[in-house]
mmCIF file of C-alpha atoms (C1' of nucleotides) in Angstrom:
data_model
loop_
_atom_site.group_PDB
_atom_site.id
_atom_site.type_symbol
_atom_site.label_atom_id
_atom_site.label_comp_id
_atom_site.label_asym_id
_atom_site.label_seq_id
_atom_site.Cartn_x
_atom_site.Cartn_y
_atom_site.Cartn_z
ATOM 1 C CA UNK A 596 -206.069 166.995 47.583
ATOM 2 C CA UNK A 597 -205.295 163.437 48.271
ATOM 3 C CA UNK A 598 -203.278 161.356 46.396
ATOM 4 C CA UNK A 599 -204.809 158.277 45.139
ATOM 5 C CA UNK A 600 -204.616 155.474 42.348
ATOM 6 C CA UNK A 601 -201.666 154.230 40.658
ATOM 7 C CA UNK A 602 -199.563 155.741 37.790
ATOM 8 C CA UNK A 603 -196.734 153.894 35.707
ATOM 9 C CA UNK A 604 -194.530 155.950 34.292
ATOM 10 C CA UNK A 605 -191.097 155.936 31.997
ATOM 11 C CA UNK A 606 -187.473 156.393 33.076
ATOM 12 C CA UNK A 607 -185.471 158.002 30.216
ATOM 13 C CA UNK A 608 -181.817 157.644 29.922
ATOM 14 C CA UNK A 609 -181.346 160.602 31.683
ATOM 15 C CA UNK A 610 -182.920 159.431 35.145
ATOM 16 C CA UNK A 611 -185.996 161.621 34.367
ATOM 17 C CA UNK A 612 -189.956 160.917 35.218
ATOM 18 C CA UNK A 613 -192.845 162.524 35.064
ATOM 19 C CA UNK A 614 -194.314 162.788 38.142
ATOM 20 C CA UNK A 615 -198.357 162.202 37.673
ATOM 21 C CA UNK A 616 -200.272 165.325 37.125
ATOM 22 C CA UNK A 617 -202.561 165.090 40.290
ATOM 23 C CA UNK A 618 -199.570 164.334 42.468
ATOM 24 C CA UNK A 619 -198.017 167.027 40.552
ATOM 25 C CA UNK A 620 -200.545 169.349 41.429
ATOM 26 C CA UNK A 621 -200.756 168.620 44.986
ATOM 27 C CA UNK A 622 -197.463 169.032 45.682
ATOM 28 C CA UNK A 623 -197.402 172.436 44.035
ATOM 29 C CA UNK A 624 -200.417 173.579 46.337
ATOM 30 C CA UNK A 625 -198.427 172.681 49.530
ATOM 31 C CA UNK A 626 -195.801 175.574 48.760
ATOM 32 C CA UNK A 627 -192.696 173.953 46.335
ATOM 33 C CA UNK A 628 -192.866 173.015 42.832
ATOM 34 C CA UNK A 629 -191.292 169.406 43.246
ATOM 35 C CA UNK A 630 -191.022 167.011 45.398
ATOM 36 C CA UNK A 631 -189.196 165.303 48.403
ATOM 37 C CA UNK A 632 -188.346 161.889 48.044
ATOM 38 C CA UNK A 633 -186.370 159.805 50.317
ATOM 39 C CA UNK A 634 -186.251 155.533 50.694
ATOM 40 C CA UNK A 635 -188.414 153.786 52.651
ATOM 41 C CA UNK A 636 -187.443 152.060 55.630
ATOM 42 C CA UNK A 637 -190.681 149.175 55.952
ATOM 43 C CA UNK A 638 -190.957 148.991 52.096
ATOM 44 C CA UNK A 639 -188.789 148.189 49.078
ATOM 45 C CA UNK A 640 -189.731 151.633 47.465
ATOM 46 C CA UNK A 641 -189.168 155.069 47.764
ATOM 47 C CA UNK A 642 -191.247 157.557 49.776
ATOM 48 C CA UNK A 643 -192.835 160.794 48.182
ATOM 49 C CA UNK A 644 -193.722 163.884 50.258
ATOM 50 C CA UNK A 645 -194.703 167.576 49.523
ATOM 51 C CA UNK A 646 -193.452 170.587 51.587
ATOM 52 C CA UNK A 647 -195.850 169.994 54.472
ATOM 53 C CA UNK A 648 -194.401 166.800 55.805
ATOM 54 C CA UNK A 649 -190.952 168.107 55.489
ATOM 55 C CA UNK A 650 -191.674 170.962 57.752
ATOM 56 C CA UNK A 651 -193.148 168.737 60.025
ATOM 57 C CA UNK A 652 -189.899 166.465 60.513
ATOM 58 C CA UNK A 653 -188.242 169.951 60.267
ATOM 59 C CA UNK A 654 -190.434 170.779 63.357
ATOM 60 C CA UNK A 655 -189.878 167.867 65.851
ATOM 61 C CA UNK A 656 -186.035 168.738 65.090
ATOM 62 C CA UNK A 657 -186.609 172.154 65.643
ATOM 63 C CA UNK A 658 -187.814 172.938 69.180
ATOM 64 C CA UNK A 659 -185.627 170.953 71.745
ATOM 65 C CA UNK A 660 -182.779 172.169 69.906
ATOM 66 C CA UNK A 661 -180.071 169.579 71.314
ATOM 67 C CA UNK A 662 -178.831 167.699 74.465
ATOM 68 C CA UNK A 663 -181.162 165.062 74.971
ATOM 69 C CA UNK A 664 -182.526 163.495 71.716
ATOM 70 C CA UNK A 665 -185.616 160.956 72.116
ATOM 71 C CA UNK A 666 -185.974 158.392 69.351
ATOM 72 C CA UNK A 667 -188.591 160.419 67.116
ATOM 73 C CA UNK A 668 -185.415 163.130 66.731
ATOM 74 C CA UNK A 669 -183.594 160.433 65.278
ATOM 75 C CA UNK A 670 -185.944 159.011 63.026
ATOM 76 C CA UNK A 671 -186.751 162.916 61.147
ATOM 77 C CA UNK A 672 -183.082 163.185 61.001
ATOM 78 C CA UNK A 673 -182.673 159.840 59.388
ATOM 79 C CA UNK A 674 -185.267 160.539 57.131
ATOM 80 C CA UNK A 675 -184.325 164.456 56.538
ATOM 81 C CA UNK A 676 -180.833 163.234 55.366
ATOM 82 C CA UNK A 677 -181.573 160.700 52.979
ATOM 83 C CA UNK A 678 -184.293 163.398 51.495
ATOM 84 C CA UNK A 679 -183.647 164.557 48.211
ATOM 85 C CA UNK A 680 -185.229 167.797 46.916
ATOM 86 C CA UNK A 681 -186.589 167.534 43.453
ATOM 87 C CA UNK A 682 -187.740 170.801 41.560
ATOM 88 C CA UNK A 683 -189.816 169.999 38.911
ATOM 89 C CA UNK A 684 -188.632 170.841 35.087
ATOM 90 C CA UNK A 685 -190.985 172.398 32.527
ATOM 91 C CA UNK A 686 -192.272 169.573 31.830
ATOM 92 C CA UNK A 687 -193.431 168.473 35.352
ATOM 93 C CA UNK A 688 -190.638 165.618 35.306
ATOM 94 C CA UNK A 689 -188.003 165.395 38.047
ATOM 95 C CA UNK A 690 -184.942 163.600 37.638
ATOM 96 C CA UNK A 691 -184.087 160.442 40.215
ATOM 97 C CA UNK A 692 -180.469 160.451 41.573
ATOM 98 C CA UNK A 693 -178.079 156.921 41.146
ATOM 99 C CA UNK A 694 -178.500 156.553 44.566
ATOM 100 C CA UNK A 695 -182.088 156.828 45.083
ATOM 101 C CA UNK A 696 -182.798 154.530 41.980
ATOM 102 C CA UNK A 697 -180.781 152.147 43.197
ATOM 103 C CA UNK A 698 -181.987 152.032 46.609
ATOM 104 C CA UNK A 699 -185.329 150.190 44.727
ATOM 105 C CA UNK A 700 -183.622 148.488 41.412
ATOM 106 C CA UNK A 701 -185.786 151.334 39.713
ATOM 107 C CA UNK A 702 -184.301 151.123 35.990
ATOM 108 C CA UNK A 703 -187.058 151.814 32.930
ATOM 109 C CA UNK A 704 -190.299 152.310 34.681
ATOM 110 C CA UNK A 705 -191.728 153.389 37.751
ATOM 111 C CA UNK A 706 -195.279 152.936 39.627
ATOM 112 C CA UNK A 707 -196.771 156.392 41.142
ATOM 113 C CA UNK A 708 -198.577 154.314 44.155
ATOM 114 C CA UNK A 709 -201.047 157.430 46.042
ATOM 115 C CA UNK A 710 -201.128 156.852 49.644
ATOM 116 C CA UNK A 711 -203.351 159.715 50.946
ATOM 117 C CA UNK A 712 -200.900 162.638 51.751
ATOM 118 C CA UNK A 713 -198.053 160.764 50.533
ATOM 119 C CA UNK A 714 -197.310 158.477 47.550
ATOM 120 C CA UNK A 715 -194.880 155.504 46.946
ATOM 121 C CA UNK A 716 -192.770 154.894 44.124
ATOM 122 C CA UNK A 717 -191.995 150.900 42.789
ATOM 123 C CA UNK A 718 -190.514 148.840 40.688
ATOM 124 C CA UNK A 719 -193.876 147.297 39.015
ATOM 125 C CA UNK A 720 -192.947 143.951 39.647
ATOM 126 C CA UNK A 721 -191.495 144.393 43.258
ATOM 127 C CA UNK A 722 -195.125 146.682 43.846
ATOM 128 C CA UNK A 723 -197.361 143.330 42.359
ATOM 129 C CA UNK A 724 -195.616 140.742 44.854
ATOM 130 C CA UNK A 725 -196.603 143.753 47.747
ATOM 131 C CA UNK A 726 -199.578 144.057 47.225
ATOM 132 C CA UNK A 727 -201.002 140.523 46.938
ATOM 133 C CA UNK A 728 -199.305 140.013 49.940
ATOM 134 C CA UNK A 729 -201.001 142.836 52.176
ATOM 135 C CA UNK A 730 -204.090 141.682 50.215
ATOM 136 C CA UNK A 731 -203.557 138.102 51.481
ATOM 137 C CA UNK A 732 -203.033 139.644 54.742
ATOM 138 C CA UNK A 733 -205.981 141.756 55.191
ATOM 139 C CA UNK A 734 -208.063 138.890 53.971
ATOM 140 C CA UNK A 735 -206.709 136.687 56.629
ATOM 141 C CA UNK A 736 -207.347 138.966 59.349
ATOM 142 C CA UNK A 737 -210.644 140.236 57.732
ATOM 143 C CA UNK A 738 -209.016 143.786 58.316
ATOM 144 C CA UNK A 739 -211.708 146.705 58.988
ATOM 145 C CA UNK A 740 -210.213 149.814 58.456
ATOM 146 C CA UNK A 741 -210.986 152.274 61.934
ATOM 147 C CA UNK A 742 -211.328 155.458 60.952
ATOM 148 C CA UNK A 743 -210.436 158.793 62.915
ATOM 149 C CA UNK A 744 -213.086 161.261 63.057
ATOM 150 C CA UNK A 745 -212.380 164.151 60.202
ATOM 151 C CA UNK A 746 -209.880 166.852 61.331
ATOM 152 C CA UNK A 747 -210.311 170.665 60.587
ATOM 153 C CA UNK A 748 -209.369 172.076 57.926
ATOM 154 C CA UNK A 749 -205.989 171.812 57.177
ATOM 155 C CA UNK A 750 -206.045 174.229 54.034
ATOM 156 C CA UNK A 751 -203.809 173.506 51.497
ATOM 157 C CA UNK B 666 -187.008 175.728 52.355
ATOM 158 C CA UNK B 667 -185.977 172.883 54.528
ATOM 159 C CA UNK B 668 -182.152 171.720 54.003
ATOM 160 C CA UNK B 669 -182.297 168.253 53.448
ATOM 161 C CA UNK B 670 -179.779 165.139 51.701
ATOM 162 C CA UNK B 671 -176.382 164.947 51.671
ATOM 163 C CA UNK B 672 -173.588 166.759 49.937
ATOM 164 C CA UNK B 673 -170.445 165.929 48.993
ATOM 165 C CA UNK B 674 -167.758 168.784 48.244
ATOM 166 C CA UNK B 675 -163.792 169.324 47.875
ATOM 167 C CA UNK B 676 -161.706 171.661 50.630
ATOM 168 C CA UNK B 677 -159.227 173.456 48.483
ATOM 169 C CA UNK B 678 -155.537 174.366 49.586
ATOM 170 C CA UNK B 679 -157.239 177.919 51.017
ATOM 171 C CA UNK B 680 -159.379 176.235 53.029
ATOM 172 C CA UNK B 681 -162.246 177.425 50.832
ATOM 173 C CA UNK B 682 -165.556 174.885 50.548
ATOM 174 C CA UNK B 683 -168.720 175.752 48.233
ATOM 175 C CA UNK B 684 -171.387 175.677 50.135
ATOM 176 C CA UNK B 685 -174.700 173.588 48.298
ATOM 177 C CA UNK B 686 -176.586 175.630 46.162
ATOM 178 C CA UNK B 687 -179.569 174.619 47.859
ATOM 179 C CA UNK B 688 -178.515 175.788 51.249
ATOM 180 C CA UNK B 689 -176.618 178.808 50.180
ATOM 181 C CA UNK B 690 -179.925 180.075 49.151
ATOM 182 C CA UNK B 691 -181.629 179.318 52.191
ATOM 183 C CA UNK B 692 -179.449 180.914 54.088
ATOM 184 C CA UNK B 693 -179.374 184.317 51.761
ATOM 185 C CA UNK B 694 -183.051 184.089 52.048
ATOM 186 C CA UNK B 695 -182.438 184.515 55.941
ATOM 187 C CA UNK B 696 -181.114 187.665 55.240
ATOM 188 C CA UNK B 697 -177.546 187.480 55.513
ATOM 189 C CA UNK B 698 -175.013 186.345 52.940
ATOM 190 C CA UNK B 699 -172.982 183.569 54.815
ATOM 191 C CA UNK B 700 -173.414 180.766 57.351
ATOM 192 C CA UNK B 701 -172.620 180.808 60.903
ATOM 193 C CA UNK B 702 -170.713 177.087 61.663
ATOM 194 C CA UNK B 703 -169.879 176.435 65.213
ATOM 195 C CA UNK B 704 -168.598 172.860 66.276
ATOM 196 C CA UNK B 705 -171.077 170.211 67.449
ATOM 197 C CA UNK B 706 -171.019 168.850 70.906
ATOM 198 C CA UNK B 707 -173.209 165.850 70.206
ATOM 199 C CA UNK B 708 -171.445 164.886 67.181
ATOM 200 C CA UNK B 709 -168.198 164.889 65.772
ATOM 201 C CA UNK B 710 -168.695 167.585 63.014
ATOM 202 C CA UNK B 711 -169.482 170.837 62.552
ATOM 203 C CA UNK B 712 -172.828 172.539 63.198
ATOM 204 C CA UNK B 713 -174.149 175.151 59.938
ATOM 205 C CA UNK B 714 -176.993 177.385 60.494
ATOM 206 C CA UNK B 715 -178.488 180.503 59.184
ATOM 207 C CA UNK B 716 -179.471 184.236 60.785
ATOM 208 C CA UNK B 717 -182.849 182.509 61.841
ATOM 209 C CA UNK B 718 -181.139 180.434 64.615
ATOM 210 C CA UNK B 719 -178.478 182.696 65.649
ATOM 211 C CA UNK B 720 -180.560 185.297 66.330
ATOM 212 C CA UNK B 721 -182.787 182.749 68.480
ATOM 213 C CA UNK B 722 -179.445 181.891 70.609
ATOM 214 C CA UNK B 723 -179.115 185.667 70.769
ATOM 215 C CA UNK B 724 -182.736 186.337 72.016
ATOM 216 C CA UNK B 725 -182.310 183.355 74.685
ATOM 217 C CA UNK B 726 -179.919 185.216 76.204
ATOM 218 C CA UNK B 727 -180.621 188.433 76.383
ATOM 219 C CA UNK B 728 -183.995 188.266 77.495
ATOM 220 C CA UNK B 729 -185.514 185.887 79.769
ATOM 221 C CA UNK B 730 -187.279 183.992 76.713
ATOM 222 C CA UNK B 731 -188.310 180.825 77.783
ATOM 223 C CA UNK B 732 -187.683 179.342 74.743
ATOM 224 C CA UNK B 733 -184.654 177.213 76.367
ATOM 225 C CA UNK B 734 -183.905 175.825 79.654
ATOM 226 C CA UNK B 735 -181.418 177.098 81.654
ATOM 227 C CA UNK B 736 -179.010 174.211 80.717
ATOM 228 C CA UNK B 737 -179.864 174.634 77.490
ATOM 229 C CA UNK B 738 -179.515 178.892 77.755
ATOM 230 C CA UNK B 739 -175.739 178.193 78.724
ATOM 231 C CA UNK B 740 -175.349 175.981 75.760
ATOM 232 C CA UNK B 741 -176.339 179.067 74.396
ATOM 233 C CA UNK B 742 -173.996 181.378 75.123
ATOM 234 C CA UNK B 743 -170.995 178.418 74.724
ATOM 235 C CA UNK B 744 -172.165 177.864 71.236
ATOM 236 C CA UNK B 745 -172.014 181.920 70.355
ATOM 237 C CA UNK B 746 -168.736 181.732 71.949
ATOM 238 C CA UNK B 747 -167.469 179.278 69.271
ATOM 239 C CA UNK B 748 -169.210 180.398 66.604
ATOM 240 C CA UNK B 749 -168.056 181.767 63.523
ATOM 241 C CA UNK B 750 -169.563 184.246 60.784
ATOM 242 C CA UNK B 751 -168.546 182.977 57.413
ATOM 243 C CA UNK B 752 -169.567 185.587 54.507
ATOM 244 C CA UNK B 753 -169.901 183.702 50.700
ATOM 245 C CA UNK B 754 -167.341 184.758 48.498
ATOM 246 C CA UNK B 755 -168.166 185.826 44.973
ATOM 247 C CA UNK B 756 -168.891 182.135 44.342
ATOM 248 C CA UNK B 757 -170.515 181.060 47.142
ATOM 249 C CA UNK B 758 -167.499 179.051 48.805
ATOM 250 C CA UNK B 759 -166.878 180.051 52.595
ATOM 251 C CA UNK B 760 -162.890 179.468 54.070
ATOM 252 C CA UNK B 761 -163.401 177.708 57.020
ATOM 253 C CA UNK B 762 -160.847 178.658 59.666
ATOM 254 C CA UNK B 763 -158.080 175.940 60.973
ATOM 255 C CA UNK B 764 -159.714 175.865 64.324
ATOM 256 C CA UNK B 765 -162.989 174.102 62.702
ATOM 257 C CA UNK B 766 -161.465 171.898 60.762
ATOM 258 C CA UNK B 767 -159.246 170.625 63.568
ATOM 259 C CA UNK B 768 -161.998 170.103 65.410
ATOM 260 C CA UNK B 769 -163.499 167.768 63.198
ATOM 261 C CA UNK B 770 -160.527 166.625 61.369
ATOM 262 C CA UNK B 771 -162.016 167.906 58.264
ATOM 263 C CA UNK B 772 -159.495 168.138 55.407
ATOM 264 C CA UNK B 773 -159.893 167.533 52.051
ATOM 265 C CA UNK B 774 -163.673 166.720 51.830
ATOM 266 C CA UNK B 775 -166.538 168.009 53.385
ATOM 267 C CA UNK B 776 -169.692 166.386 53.673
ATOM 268 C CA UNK B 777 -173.030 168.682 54.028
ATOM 269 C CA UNK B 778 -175.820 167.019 55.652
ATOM 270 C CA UNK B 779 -179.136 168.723 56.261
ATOM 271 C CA UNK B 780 -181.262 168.351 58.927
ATOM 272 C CA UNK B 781 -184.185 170.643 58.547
ATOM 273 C CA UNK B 782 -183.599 173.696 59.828
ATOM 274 C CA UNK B 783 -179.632 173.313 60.163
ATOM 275 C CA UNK B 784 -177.001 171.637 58.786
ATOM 276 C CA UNK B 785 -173.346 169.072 59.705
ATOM 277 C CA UNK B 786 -170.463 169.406 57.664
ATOM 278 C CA UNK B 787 -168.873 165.725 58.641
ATOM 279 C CA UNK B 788 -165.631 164.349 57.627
ATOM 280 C CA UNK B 789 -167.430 161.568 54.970
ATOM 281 C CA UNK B 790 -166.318 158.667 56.440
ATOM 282 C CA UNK B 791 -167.025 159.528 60.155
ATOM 283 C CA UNK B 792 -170.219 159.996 58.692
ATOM 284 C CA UNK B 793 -170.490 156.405 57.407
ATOM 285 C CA UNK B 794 -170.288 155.006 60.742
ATOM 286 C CA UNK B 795 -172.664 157.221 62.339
ATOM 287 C CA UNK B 796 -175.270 157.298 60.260
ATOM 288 C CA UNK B 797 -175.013 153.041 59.635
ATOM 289 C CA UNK B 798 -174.994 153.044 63.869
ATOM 290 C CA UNK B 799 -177.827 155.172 63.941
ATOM 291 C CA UNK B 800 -179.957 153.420 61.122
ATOM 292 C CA UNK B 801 -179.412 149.981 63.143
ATOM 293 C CA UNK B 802 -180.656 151.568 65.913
ATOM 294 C CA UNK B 803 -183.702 152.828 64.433
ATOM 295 C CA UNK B 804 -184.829 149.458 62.698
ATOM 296 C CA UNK B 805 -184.113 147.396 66.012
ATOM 297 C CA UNK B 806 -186.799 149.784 67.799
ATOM 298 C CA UNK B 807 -188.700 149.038 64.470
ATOM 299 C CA UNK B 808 -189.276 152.290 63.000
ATOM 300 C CA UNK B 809 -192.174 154.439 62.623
ATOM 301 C CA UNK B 810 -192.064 157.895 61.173
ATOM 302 C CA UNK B 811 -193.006 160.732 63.493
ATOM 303 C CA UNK B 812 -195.972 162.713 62.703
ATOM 304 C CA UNK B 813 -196.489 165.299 65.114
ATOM 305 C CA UNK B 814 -199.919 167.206 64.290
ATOM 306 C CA UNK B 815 -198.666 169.507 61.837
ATOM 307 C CA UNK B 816 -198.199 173.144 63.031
ATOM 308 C CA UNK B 817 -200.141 176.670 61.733
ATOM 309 C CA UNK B 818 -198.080 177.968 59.141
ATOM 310 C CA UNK B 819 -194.685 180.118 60.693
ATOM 311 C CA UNK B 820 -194.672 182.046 57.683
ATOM 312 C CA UNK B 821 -191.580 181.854 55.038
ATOM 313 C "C1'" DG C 1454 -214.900 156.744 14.185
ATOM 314 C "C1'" DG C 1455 -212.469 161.110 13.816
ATOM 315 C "C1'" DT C 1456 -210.653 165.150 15.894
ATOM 316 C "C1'" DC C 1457 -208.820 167.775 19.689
ATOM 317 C "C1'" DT C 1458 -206.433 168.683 23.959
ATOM 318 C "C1'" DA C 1459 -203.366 167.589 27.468
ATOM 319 C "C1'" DT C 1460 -200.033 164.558 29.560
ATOM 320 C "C1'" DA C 1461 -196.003 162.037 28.937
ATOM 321 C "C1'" DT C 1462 -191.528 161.296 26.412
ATOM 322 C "C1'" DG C 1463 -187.002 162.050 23.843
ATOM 323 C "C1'" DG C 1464 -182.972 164.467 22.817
ATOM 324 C "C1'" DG C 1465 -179.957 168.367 21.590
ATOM 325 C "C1'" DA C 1466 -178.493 172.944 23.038
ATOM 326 C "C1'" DT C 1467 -177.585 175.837 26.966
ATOM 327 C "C1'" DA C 1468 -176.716 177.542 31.602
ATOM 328 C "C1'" DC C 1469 -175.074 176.761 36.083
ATOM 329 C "C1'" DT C 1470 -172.425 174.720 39.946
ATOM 330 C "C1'" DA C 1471 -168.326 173.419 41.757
ATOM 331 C "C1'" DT C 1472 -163.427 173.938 41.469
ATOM 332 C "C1'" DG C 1473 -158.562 175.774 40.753
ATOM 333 C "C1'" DG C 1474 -155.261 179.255 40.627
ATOM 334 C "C1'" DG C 1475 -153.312 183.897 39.866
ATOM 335 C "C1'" DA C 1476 -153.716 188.886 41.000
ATOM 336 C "C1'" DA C 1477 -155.005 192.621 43.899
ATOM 337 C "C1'" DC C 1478 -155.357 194.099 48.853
ATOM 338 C "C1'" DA C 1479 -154.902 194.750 53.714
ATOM 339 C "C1'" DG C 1480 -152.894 194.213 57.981
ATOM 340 C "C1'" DA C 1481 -148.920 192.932 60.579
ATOM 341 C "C1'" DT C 1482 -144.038 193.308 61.427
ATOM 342 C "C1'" DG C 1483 -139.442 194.848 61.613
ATOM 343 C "C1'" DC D 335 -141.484 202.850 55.070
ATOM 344 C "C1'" DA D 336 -140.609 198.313 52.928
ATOM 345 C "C1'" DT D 337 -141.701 193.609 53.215
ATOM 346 C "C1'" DC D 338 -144.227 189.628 54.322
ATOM 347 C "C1'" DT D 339 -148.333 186.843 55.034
ATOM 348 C "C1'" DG D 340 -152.791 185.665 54.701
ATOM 349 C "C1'" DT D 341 -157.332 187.008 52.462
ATOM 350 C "C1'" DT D 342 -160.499 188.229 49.127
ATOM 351 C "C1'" DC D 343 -161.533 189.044 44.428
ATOM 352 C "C1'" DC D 344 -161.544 187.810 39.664
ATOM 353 C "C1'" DC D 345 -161.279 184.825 35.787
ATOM 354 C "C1'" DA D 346 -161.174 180.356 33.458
ATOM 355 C "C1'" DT D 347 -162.799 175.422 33.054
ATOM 356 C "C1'" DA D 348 -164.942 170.801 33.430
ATOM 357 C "C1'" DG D 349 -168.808 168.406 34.041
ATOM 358 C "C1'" DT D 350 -173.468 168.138 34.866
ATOM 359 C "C1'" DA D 351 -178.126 169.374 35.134
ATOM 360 C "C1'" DT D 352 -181.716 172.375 33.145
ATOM 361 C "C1'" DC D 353 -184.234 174.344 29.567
ATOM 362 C "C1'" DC D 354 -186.424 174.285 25.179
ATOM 363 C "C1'" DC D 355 -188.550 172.277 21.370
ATOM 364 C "C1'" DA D 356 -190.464 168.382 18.895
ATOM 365 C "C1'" DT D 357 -193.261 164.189 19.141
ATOM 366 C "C1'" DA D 358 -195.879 160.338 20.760
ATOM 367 C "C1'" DT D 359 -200.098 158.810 23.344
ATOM 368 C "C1'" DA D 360 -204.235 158.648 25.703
ATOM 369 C "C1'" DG D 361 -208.531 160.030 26.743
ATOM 370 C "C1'" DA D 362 -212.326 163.348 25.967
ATOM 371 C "C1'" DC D 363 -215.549 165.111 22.970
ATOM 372 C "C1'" DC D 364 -218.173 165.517 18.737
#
DNA sequence: GGTCTATATGGGATACTATGGGAACAGATG
DNA sequence: CATCTGTTCCCATAGTATCCCATATAGACC
């Protein structure tokens, strides 16, 4: 299911959101009830990911299992260790580390931003100034979008 | 369950570190109640894994698997050489012998890192300069996440 | 417009993880 | 055989994160 559309949500006191029910749901249907989240590098926000994209920076780790490292290796490791694993609660919220909130300013609320197979997570003002922006940009370049002929089935 | 983020825990006068909950059930869910840590030759820190991996060192070697090279089927049998079988204690803590913690200098803190599939202890602030040096690197190449085509599903 | 259901939110009570230290044990040594 | 040394087990504790329950809100449905 892909993740679309964009979802503000609270922070309570106690560093806890819910995460959006369709997100929610996806994640669960990849394997793990929660989610991975880790900072971005290109954007002032934090990255969202389900179980399948872990295992696939798991994977390029995986197979060459040292000496020579080529730069993709040390991108998934970057990304693998800043990764934080967040289970779910009852309630479907999951509760933000210090570190990761501060990473974006995140303080009260935060902006579920769906980005296909991943989603984004803002600071509502920092996410307006972004977007007009790339708007501006793909207006100026009168971007077309290419798009890559469907894949088979992936499951999940 | 991929081991990902970074934790930070004390090395008591016995030598005696908890490992992360999260890991410590990764690794029981490999089927045997302990870690196997051997020292890193790329890095300066230790090297964690689970049954999975050992027994895929083990396999390289006895057979003619072509899983590794033949550099990397020496590296092999030097890492088994240097490895050692640490078995949880009632609380989950493993003592890790003098010889590893020489080797990295570890002594009052230990810093687990995950990387996927494995793990680093690292001495904390020997990890601060080689993660920073390795971030740099990554956003002067201007960096792109890998995504290698996902693979079938290996099961567990 | 009113009611109903489900998601999102708040907060107190509870359980768990990490940590420290003493006691019980086992092997080594003289 | 007694002693010594280094482990492993067991118990206690602090601090934090998780669960549970109550409530607010929003949107769907009559």
């Amino acid at each position: 299911m892909a993740l679309v559309g964009r979802h503000l949500n609270k922070i309570d006191k106690k560093g806890r959101v819910s995460i959006p029910k369709p997100f929610r749901t996806a994640m669960i249907a990849e394997g793990y009830s929660g989610v991975y989240i880790f900072p971005s590098f290109k954007a002032q926000a934090l990255e969202g990911s389900g179980e399948v994209f872990i295992q696939r920076l798991t994977d390029s780790l995986e197979d060459n299992f040292d000496l020579f490292s080529d730069d993709q290796e040390d991108l998934a490791s970057i990304t693998l260790e800043r990764t934080h694993q967040l289970p779910f609660d009852p309630e479907g919220r999951v509760s933000l580390p210090l570190e990761l909130r501060q990473h974006t300013g995140l303080v009260n609320e935060a902006l579920f931003v769906g980005r296909g197979s991943r989603f984004r997570i803002w600071v509502p003002e920092v996410y307006e100034l972004y977007a007009a922006s790339q708007l501006d940009r793909a207006k100026a370049r009168g971007a077309t979008l290419p798009l890559s002929p469907s894949k088979p089935d992936r499951g999940a």
